[in-house]
Coordinates of C-alpha atoms in Angstrom, one line a residue:
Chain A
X53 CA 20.8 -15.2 -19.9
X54 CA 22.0 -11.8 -18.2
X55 CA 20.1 -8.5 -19.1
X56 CA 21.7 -5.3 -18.8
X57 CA 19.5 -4.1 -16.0
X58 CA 21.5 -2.4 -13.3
X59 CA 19.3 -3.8 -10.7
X60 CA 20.1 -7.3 -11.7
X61 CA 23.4 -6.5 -11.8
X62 CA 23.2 -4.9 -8.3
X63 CA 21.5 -8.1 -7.0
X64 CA 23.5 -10.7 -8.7
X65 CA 26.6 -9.3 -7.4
X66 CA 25.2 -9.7 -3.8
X67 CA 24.6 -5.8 -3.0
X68 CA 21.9 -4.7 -0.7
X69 CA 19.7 -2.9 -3.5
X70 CA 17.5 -0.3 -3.5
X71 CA 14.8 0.9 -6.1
X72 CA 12.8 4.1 -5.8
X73 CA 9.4 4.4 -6.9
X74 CA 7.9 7.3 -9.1
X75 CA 4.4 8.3 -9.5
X76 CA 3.2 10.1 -13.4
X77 CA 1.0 12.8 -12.4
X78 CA -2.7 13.5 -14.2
X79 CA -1.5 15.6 -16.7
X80 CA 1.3 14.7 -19.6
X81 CA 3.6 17.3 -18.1
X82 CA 6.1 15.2 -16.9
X83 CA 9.0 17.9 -15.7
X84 CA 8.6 17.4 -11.4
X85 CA 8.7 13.8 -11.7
X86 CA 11.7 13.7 -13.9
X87 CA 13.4 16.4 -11.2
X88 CA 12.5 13.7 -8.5
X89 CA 14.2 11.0 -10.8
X90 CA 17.5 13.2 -11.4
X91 CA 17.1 13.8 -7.4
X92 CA 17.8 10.2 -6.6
X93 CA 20.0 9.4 -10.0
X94 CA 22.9 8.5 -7.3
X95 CA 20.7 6.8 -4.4
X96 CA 18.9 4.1 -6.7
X97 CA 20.0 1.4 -8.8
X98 CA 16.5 2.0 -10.9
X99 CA 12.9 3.4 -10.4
X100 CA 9.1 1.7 -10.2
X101 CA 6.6 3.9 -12.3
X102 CA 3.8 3.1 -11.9
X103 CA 0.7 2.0 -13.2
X104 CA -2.2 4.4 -13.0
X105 CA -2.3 3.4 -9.3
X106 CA -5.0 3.0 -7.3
X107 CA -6.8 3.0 -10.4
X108 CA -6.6 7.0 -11.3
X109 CA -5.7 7.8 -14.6
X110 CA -2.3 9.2 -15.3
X111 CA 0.4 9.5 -18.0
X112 CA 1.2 5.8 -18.5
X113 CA 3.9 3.9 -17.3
X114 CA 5.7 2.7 -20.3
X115 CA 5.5 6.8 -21.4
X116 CA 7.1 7.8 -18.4
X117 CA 9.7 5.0 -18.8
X118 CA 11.2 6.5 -22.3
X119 CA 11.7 9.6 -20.8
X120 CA 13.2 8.0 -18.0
X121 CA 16.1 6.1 -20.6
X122 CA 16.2 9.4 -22.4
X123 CA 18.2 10.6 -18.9
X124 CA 20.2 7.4 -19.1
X125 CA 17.8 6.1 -16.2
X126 CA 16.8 2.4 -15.6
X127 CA 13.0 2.0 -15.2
X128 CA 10.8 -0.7 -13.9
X129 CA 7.9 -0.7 -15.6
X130 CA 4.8 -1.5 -14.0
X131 CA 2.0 -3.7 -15.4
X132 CA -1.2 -4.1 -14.2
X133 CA -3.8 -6.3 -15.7
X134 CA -6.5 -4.1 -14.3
X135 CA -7.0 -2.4 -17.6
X136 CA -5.5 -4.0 -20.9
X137 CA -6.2 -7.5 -21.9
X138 CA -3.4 -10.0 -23.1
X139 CA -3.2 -9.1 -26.5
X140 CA -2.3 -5.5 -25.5
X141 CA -0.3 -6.5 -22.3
X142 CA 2.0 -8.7 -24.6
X143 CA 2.0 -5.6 -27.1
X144 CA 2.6 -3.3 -24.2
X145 CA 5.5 -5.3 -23.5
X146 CA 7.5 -5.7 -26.9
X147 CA 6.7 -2.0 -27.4
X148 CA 8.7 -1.3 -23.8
X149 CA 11.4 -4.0 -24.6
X150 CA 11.9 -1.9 -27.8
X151 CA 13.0 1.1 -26.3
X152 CA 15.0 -0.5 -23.6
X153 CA 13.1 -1.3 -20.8
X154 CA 14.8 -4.3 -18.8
X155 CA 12.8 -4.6 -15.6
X156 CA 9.0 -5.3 -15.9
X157 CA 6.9 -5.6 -12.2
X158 CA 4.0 -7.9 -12.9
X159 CA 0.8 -6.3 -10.8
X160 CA -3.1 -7.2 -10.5
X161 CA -3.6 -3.8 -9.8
X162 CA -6.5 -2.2 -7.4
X163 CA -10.0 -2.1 -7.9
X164 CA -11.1 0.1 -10.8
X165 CA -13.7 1.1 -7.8
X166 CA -11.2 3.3 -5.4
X167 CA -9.8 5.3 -9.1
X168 CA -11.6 7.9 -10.7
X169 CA -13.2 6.1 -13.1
X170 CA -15.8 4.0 -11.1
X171 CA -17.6 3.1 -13.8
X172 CA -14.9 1.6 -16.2
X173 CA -14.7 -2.3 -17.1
X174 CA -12.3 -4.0 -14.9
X175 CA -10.5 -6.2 -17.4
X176 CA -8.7 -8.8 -15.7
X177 CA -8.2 -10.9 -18.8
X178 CA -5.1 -12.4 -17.0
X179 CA -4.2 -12.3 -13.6
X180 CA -0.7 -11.4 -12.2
X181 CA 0.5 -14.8 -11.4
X182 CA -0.4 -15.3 -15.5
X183 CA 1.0 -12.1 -16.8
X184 CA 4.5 -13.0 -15.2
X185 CA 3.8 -16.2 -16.7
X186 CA 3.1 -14.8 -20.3
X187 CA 6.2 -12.7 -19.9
X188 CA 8.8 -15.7 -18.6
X189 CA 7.2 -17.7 -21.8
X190 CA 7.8 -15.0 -24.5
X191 CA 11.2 -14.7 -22.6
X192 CA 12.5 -18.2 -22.5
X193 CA 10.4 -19.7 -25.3
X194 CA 9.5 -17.1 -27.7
X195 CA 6.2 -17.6 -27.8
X196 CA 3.1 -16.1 -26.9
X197 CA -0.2 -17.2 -25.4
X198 CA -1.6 -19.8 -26.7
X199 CA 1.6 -20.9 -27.9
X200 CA 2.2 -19.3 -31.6
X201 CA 6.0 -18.6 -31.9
X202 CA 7.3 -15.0 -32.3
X203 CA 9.3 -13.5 -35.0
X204 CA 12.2 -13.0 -33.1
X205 CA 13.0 -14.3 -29.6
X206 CA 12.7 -11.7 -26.7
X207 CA 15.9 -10.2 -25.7
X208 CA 16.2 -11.1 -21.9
X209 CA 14.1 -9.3 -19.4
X210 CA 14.1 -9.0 -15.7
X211 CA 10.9 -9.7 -14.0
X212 CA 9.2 -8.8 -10.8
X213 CA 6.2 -9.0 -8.8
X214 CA 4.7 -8.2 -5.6
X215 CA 4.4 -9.8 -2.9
X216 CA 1.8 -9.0 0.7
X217 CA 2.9 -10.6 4.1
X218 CA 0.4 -8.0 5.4
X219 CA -3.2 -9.8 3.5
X220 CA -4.7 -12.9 4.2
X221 CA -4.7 -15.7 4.5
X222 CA -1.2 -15.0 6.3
X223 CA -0.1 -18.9 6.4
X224 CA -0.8 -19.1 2.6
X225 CA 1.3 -15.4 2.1
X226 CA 4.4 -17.3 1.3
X227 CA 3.5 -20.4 -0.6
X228 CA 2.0 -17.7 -2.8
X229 CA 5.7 -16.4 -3.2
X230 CA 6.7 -19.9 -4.2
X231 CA 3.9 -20.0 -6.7
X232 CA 5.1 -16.4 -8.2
X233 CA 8.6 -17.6 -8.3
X234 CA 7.5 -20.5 -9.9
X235 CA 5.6 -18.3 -12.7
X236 CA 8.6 -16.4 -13.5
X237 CA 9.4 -13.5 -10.6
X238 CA 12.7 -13.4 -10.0
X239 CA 12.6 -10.5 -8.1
X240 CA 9.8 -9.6 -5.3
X241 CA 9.1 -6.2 -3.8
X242 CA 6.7 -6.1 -0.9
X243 CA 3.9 -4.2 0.5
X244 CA 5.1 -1.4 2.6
X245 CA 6.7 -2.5 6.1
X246 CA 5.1 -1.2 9.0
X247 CA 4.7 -4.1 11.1
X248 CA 8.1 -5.6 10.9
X249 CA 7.3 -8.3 13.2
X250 CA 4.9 -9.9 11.4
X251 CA 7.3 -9.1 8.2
X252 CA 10.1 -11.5 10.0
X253 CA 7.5 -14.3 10.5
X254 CA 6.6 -14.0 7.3
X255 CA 10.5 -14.1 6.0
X256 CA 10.6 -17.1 8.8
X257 CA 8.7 -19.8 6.6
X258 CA 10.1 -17.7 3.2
X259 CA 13.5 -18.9 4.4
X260 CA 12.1 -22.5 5.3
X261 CA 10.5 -22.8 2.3
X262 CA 14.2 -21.8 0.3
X263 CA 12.6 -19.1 -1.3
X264 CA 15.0 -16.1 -0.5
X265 CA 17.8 -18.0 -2.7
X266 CA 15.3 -18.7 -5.8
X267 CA 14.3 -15.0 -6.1
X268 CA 15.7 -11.6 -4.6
X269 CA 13.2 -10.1 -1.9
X270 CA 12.8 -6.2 -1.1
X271 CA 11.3 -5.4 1.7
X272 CA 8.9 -2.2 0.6
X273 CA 9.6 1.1 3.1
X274 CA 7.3 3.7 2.7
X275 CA 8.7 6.8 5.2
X276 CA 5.4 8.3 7.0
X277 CA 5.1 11.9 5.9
X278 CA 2.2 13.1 8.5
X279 CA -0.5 11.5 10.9
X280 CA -2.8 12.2 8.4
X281 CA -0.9 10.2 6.4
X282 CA -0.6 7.3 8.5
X283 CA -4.0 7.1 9.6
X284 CA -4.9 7.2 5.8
X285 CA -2.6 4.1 4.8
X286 CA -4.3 2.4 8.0
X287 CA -7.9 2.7 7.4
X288 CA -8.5 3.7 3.3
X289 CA -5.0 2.0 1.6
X290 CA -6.1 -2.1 0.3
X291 CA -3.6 -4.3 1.9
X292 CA -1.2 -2.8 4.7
X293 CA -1.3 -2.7 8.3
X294 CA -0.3 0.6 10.1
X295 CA 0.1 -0.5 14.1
X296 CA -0.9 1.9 16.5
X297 CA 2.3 2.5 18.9
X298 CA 3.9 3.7 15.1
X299 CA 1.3 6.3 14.6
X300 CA 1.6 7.2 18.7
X301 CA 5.6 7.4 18.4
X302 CA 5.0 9.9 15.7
X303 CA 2.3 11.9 17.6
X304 CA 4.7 12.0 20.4
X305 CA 7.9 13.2 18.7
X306 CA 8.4 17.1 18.7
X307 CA 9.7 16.8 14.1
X308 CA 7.0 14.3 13.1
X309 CA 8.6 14.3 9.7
X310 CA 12.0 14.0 10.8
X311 CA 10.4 11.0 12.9
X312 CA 8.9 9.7 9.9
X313 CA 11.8 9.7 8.2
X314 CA 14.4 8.4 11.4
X315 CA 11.8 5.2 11.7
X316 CA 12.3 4.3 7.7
X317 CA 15.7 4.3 8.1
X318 CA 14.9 1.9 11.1
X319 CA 13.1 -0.3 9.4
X320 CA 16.0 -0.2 6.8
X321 CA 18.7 -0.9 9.2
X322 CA 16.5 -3.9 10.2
X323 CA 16.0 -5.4 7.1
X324 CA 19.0 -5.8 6.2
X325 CA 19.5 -8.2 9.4
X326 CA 17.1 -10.0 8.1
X327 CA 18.1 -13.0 6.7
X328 CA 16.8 -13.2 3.0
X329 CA 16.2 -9.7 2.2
X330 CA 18.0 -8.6 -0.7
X331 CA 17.4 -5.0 -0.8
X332 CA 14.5 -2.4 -0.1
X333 CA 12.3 -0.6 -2.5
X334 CA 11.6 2.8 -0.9
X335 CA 7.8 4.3 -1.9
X336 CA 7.9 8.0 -0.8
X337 CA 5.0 9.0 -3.3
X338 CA 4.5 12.9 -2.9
X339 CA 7.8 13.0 -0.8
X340 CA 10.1 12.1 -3.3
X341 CA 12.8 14.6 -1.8
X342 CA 13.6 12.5 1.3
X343 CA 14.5 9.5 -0.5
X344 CA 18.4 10.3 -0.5
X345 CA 18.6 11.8 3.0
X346 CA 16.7 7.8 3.6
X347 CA 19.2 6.3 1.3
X348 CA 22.3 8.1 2.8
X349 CA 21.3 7.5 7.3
X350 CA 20.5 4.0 6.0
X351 CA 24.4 3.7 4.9
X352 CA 23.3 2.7 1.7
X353 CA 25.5 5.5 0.0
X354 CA 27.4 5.6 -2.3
X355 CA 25.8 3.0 -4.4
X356 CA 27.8 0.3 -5.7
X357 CA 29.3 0.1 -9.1
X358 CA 28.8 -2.5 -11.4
Chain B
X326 CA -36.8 -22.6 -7.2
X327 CA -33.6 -21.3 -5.5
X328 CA -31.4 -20.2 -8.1
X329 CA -33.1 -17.9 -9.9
X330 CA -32.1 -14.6 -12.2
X331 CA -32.0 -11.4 -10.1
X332 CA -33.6 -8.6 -10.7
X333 CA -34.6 -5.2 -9.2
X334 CA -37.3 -2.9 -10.1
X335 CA -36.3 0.3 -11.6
X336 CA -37.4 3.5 -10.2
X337 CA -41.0 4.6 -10.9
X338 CA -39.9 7.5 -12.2
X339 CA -37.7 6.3 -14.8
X340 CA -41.0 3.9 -15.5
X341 CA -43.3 7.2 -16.0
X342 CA -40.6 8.7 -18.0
X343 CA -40.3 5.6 -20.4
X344 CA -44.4 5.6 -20.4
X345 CA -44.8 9.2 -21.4
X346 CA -45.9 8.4 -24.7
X347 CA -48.5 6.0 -24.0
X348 CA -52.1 5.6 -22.9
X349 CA -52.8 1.8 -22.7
X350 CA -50.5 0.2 -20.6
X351 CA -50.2 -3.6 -19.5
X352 CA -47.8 -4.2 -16.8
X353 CA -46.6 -8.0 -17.3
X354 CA -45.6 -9.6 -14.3
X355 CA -43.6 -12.3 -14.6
X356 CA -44.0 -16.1 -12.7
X357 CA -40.8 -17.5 -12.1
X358 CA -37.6 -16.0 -11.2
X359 CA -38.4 -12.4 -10.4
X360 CA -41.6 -13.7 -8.6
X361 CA -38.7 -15.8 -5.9
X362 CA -36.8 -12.7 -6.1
X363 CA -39.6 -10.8 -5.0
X364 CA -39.0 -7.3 -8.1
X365 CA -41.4 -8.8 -10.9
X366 CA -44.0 -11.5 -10.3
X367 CA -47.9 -10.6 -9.4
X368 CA -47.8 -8.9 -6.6
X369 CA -44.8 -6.3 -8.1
X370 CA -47.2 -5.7 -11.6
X371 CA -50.3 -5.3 -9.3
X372 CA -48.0 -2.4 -7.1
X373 CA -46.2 -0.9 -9.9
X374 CA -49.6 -0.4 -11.6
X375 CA -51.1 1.3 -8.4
X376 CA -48.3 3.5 -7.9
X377 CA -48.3 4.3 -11.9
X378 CA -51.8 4.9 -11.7
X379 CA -51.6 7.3 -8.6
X380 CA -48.8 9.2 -9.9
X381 CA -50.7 9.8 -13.2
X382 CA -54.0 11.4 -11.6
X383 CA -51.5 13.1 -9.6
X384 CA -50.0 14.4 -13.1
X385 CA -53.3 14.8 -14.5
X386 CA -52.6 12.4 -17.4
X387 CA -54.7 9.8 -19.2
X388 CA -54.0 6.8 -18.3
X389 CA -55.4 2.5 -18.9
X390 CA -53.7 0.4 -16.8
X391 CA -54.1 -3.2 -16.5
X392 CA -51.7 -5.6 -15.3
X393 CA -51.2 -9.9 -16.2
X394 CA -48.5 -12.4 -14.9
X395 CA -47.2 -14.9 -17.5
X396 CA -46.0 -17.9 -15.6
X397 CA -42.1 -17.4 -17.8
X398 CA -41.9 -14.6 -20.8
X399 CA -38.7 -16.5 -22.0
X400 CA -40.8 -19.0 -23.5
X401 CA -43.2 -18.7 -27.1
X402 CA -45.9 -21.2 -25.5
X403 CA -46.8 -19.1 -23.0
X404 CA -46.3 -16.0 -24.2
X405 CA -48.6 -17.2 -27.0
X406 CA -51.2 -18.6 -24.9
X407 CA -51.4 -14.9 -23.5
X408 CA -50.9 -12.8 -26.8
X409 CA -54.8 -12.4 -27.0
X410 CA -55.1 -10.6 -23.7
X411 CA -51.6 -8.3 -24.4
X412 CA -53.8 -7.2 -27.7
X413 CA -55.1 -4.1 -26.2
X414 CA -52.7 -2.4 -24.8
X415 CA -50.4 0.1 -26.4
X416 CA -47.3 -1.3 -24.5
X417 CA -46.4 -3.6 -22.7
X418 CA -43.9 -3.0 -19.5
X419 CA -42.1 -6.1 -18.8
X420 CA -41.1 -7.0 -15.0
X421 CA -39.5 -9.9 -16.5
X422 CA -35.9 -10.4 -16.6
X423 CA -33.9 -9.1 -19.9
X424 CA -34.4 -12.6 -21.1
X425 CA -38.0 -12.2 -20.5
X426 CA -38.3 -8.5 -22.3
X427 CA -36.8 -10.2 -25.5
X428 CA -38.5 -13.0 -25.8
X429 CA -41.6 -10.8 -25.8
X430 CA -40.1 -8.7 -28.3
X431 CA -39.3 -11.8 -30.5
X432 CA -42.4 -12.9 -30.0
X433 CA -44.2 -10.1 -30.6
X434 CA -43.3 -8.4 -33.0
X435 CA -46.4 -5.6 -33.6
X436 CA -45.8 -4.5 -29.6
X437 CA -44.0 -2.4 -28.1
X438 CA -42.3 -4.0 -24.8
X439 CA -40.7 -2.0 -22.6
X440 CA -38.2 -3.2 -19.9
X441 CA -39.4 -2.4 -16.3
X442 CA -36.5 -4.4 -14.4
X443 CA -32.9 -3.8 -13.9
X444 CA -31.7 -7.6 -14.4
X445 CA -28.9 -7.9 -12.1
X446 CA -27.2 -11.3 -11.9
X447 CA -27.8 -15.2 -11.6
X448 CA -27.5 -15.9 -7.8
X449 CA -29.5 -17.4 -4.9
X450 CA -30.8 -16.0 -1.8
X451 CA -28.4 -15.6 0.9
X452 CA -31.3 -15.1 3.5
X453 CA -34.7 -13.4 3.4
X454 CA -34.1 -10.2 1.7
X455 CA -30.5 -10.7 0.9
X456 CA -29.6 -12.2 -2.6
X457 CA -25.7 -12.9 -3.7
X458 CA -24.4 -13.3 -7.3
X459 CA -22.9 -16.5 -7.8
X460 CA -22.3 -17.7 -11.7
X461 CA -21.4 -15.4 -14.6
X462 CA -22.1 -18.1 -16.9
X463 CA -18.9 -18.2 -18.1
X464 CA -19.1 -21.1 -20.2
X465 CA -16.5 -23.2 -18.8
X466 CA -16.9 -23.9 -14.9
X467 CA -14.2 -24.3 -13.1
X468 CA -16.0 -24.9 -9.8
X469 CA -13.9 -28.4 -9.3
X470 CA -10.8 -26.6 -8.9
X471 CA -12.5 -24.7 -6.1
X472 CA -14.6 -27.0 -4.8
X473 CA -17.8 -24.7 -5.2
X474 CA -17.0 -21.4 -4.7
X475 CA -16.6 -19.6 -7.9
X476 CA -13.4 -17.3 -8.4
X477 CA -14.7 -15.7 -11.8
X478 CA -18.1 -14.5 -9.9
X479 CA -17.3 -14.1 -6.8
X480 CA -13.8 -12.6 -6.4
X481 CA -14.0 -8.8 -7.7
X482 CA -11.0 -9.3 -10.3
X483 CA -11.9 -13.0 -11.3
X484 CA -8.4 -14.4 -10.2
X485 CA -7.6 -17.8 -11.2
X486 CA -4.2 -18.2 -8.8
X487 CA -4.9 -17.0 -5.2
X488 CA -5.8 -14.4 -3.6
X489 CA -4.6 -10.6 -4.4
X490 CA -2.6 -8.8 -1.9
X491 CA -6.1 -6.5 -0.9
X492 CA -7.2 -9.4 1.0
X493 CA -7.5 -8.9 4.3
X494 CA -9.1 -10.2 7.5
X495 CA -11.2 -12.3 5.1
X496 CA -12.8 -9.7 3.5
X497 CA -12.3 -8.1 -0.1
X498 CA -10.5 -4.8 -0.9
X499 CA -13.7 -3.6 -2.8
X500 CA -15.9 -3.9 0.3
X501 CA -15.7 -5.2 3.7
X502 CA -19.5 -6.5 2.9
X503 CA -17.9 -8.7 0.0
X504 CA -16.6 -12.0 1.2
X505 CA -12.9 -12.8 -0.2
X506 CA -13.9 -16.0 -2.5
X507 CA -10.2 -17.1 -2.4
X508 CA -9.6 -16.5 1.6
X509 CA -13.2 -19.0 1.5
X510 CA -11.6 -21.5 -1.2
X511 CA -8.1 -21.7 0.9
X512 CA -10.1 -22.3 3.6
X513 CA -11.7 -25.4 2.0
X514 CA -9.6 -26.6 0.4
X515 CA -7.4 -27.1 4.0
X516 CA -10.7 -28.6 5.4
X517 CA -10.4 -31.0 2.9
X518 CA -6.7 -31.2 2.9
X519 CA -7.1 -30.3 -1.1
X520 CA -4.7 -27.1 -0.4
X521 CA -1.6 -28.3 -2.7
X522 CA -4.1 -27.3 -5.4
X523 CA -3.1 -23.8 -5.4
X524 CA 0.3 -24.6 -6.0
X525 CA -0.5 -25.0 -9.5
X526 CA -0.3 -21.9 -12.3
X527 CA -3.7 -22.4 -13.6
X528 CA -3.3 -20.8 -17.4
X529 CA -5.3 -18.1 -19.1
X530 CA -8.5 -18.7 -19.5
X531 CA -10.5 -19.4 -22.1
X532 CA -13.0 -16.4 -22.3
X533 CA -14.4 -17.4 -25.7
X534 CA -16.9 -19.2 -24.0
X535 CA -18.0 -17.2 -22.5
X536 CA -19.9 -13.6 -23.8
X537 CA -16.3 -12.6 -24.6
X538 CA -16.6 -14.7 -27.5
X539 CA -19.7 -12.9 -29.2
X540 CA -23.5 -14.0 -28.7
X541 CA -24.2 -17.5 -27.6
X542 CA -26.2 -20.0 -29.2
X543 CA -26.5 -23.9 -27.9
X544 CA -28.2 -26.5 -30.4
X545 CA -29.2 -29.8 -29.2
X546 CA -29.3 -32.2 -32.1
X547 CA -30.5 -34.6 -29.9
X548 CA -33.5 -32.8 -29.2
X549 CA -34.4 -30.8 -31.9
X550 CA -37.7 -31.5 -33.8
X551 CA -36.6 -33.2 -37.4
X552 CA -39.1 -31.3 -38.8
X553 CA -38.1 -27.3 -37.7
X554 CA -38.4 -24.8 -39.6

């Protein structure tokens, strides 16, 4: 069963595609984020909100989102299972479906320790790989956990999840993929890619294992705003590996943003050599503006219809 | 004993301030797991007592001290065999774990017990002076998937599938002190040549076992007396 999701769409039809990812801010006023969105209406086929990242508490995800179809914009809705257990994560879920979200990235979600709320109760009730699990179920069986049928069947959904060539253990990285595709991700963004070369050995044993033709992989591209920036992603961001010569290419260059952004477009250019990689999911959080000056050196403009 | 409850003492200060309004106090040391863990057995009630004592003639207030060790509060018989020597006091400051406190509470009804612990977590130590939390007493061990290293205690977002993309180098995103328990159960599970066991979607689990599910109660039949009350 087809959804109506662009990015399906997009990807089905065997475009290169490219999401853009959106941040809600710690207040309900919503009006920058939504000029960001209108920014990149043309450069995206649909936009990651996300989920109170790094565990700080913003307007939620699936808030954002309805303002997001209100502009006639496609969302992917982030879920983590940081801070809901499964009866509101399936309720969370309906209640997006109901408005006409399509696309639904399954997350575990950072530590409840680096947010702002220290002291909260980690719920992990699920875990991703059972979230996306939960959602495939309700999907294709119309149930829920623990089996009990629904009223009505789910209409279809597209479903995502992440995926880290940069964490460890690096030779179990991929089987992990094949464990999440398994579960019910048919499409897999990655961790931003700084170090491409262990991204390609990574892609290496994705493609042995067959896994590039039983989901769609974006490679994650995050453009480097500042050295200050860089060096924070290096030491204080969970998960990502910042090498050195990138952060002294950037000290070197006379426009270090204009370097920031020339080496995204890079990394785009070489991902799309990549055997396997089905499009990129660009994360400029807090430099939104860029993304279609990215979009449109990468030769990834205009954006296909479909 | 190795595995033990954990405990730590809690500040004297937050002692005096729980004190405050009383004059007789009995600090109750107890024998078995704080005593291995080194925050509640003898030796603890006989130095909490000293420093309590100093810091009241330092504050100029009245205060009886004695201190006892019960070999475990959590159990009637021996709190029993003690309840004659508890009389005098006004309260009692437990260095027992929470289990401990409570069964003195039960027990005795007509005191006042008073928790002087933070109970931390079931674990073992790791070496001298280092303990490590190792079962949440979930009710439903899952230990033979993992061949002894347990995901719902000892990775920081009880995963059941894998690892989570903060693992790095080994180490989990919430400290680089914290050990990833999924990088260690991928490890031995290769060692054993086990590894095609992550392959498989483990399902939710079942959290009414565990506290999730309300207060938990075991009865024996077996062993009960046929006579209870």
């Amino acid at each position: 069963m087809k959804t109506e999701s662009r990015l399906e769409k997009v990807l089905n039809a065997g475009h290169f595609a490219v999401t853009g990812e959106l941040g809600p801010p710690k207040s309900s006023d919503i009006e920058t984020l939504k000029h960001h969105a209108e920014a990149m209406r043309n450069h995206v086929e649909s936009y990651n909100i996300t989920d109170n990242q790094t565990a700080i508490v913003r307007t939620s995800s699936i808030g954002v989102a309805a303002s997001l179809i209100q502009m006639g914009l496609e969302p992917n809705v982030q879920m983590t299972v940081r801070d809901r257990n499964r009866i509101c994560l399936q309720s969370d879920l309906l209640g997006a479906v109901s408005f006409g979200v399509k696309n639904f990235l399954c997350l575990q979600g950072d530590h409840a320790k680096f947010g702002n709320q220290p002291q909260s109760k980690n719920v992990n009730d699920l875990d991703s790989m059972q979230l996306l699990k939960t959602f495939k179920d309700m999907r294709d069986e119309g149930i829920f956990i623990g089996g009990e049928k629904m009223d009505h069947p789910l209409p279809s959904i597209f479903l995502g999840a992440v995926a880290n060539p940069f964490a460890d253990p690096f030779e179990y990285r991929p089987l992990r993929l094949a464990k999440k595709i398994a579960a019910g991700a048919q499409f897999i963004q990655t961790q931003c890619i700084f170090d491409i070369d262990r991204f390609e050995r990574w892609m290496a044993k994705v493609r042995e294992l067959g896994l590039h033709k039983k989901c769609y992989i974006m490679g994650g591209v995050t453009p480097i705003k500042s050295i200050g920036a860089a060096r924070y992603m290096q030491k204080n961001v969970s998960g990502m590996i910042v090498p050195e010569e990138l952060i002294t290419r950037i000290k070197g260059a006379e426009d270090k943003k204009k370097e920031g952004i020339k080496i995204a477009v890079e990394t785009i250019q070489r991902l799309r050599e990549i055997e396997g990689v089905a499009g990129v999911h660009v994360m400029a959080i807090a430099w939104e503006e860029v993304v279609p000056e990215i979009v449109e050196s990468a030769g990834l403009y205009p954006r296909p219809t479909v | 004993m190795r595995k033990m409850i954990v405990g730590e003492r809690k500040p004297l200060a937050e002692i005096a301030e729980m004190l405050e309004p009383f004059r007789k106090v009995c600090v109750l040391g107890c024998g078995t797991c704080v005593t291995v863990c080194l925050a509640g057995g003898e030796k603890e009630a006989s130095e909490t007592a000293a420093a309590l004592t100093l810091l009241a003639q330092k504050e100029g207030k009245d205060l009886e001290i004695s201190t006892h060790t019960l070999l475990r509060q959590c159990e009637y018989e021996y709190i029993d065999d003690y309840a004659e020597k508890l009389a005098e006091a006004d309260v009692i400051l437990s260095l027992a774990c929470g289990v401990g406190v409570q069964t003195m509470a039960t027990r005795l009804q007509d005191k006042i017990i008073l928790p002087g612990l933070n109970t931390q977590f079931m674990g073992y130590p790791l070496q001298q002076g280092v303990w490590a939390e190792n079962c949440l007493g979930c009710g439903d061990c899952v230990l033979d998937l993992t061949l002894g290293i347990c995901p719902i205690t000892r990775c920081s977002k009880s995963m059941l599938n894998g690892p989570c993309g903060g693992s790095q180098d080994g180490k989990c995103e919430v400290s680089k002190d914290v050990d990833c328990a999924w990088h260690m159960i991928y490890e031995r599970l290769v060692k054993m040549g086990m590894e095609s066991r992550m392959e498989t979607i483990q399902p939710p689990k079942d959290w009414s076992t565990s506290h999730h599910g309300g207060p938990r109660t075991i009865v024996r039949e077996d062993v009960r007396l046929e006579n209870r009350e």
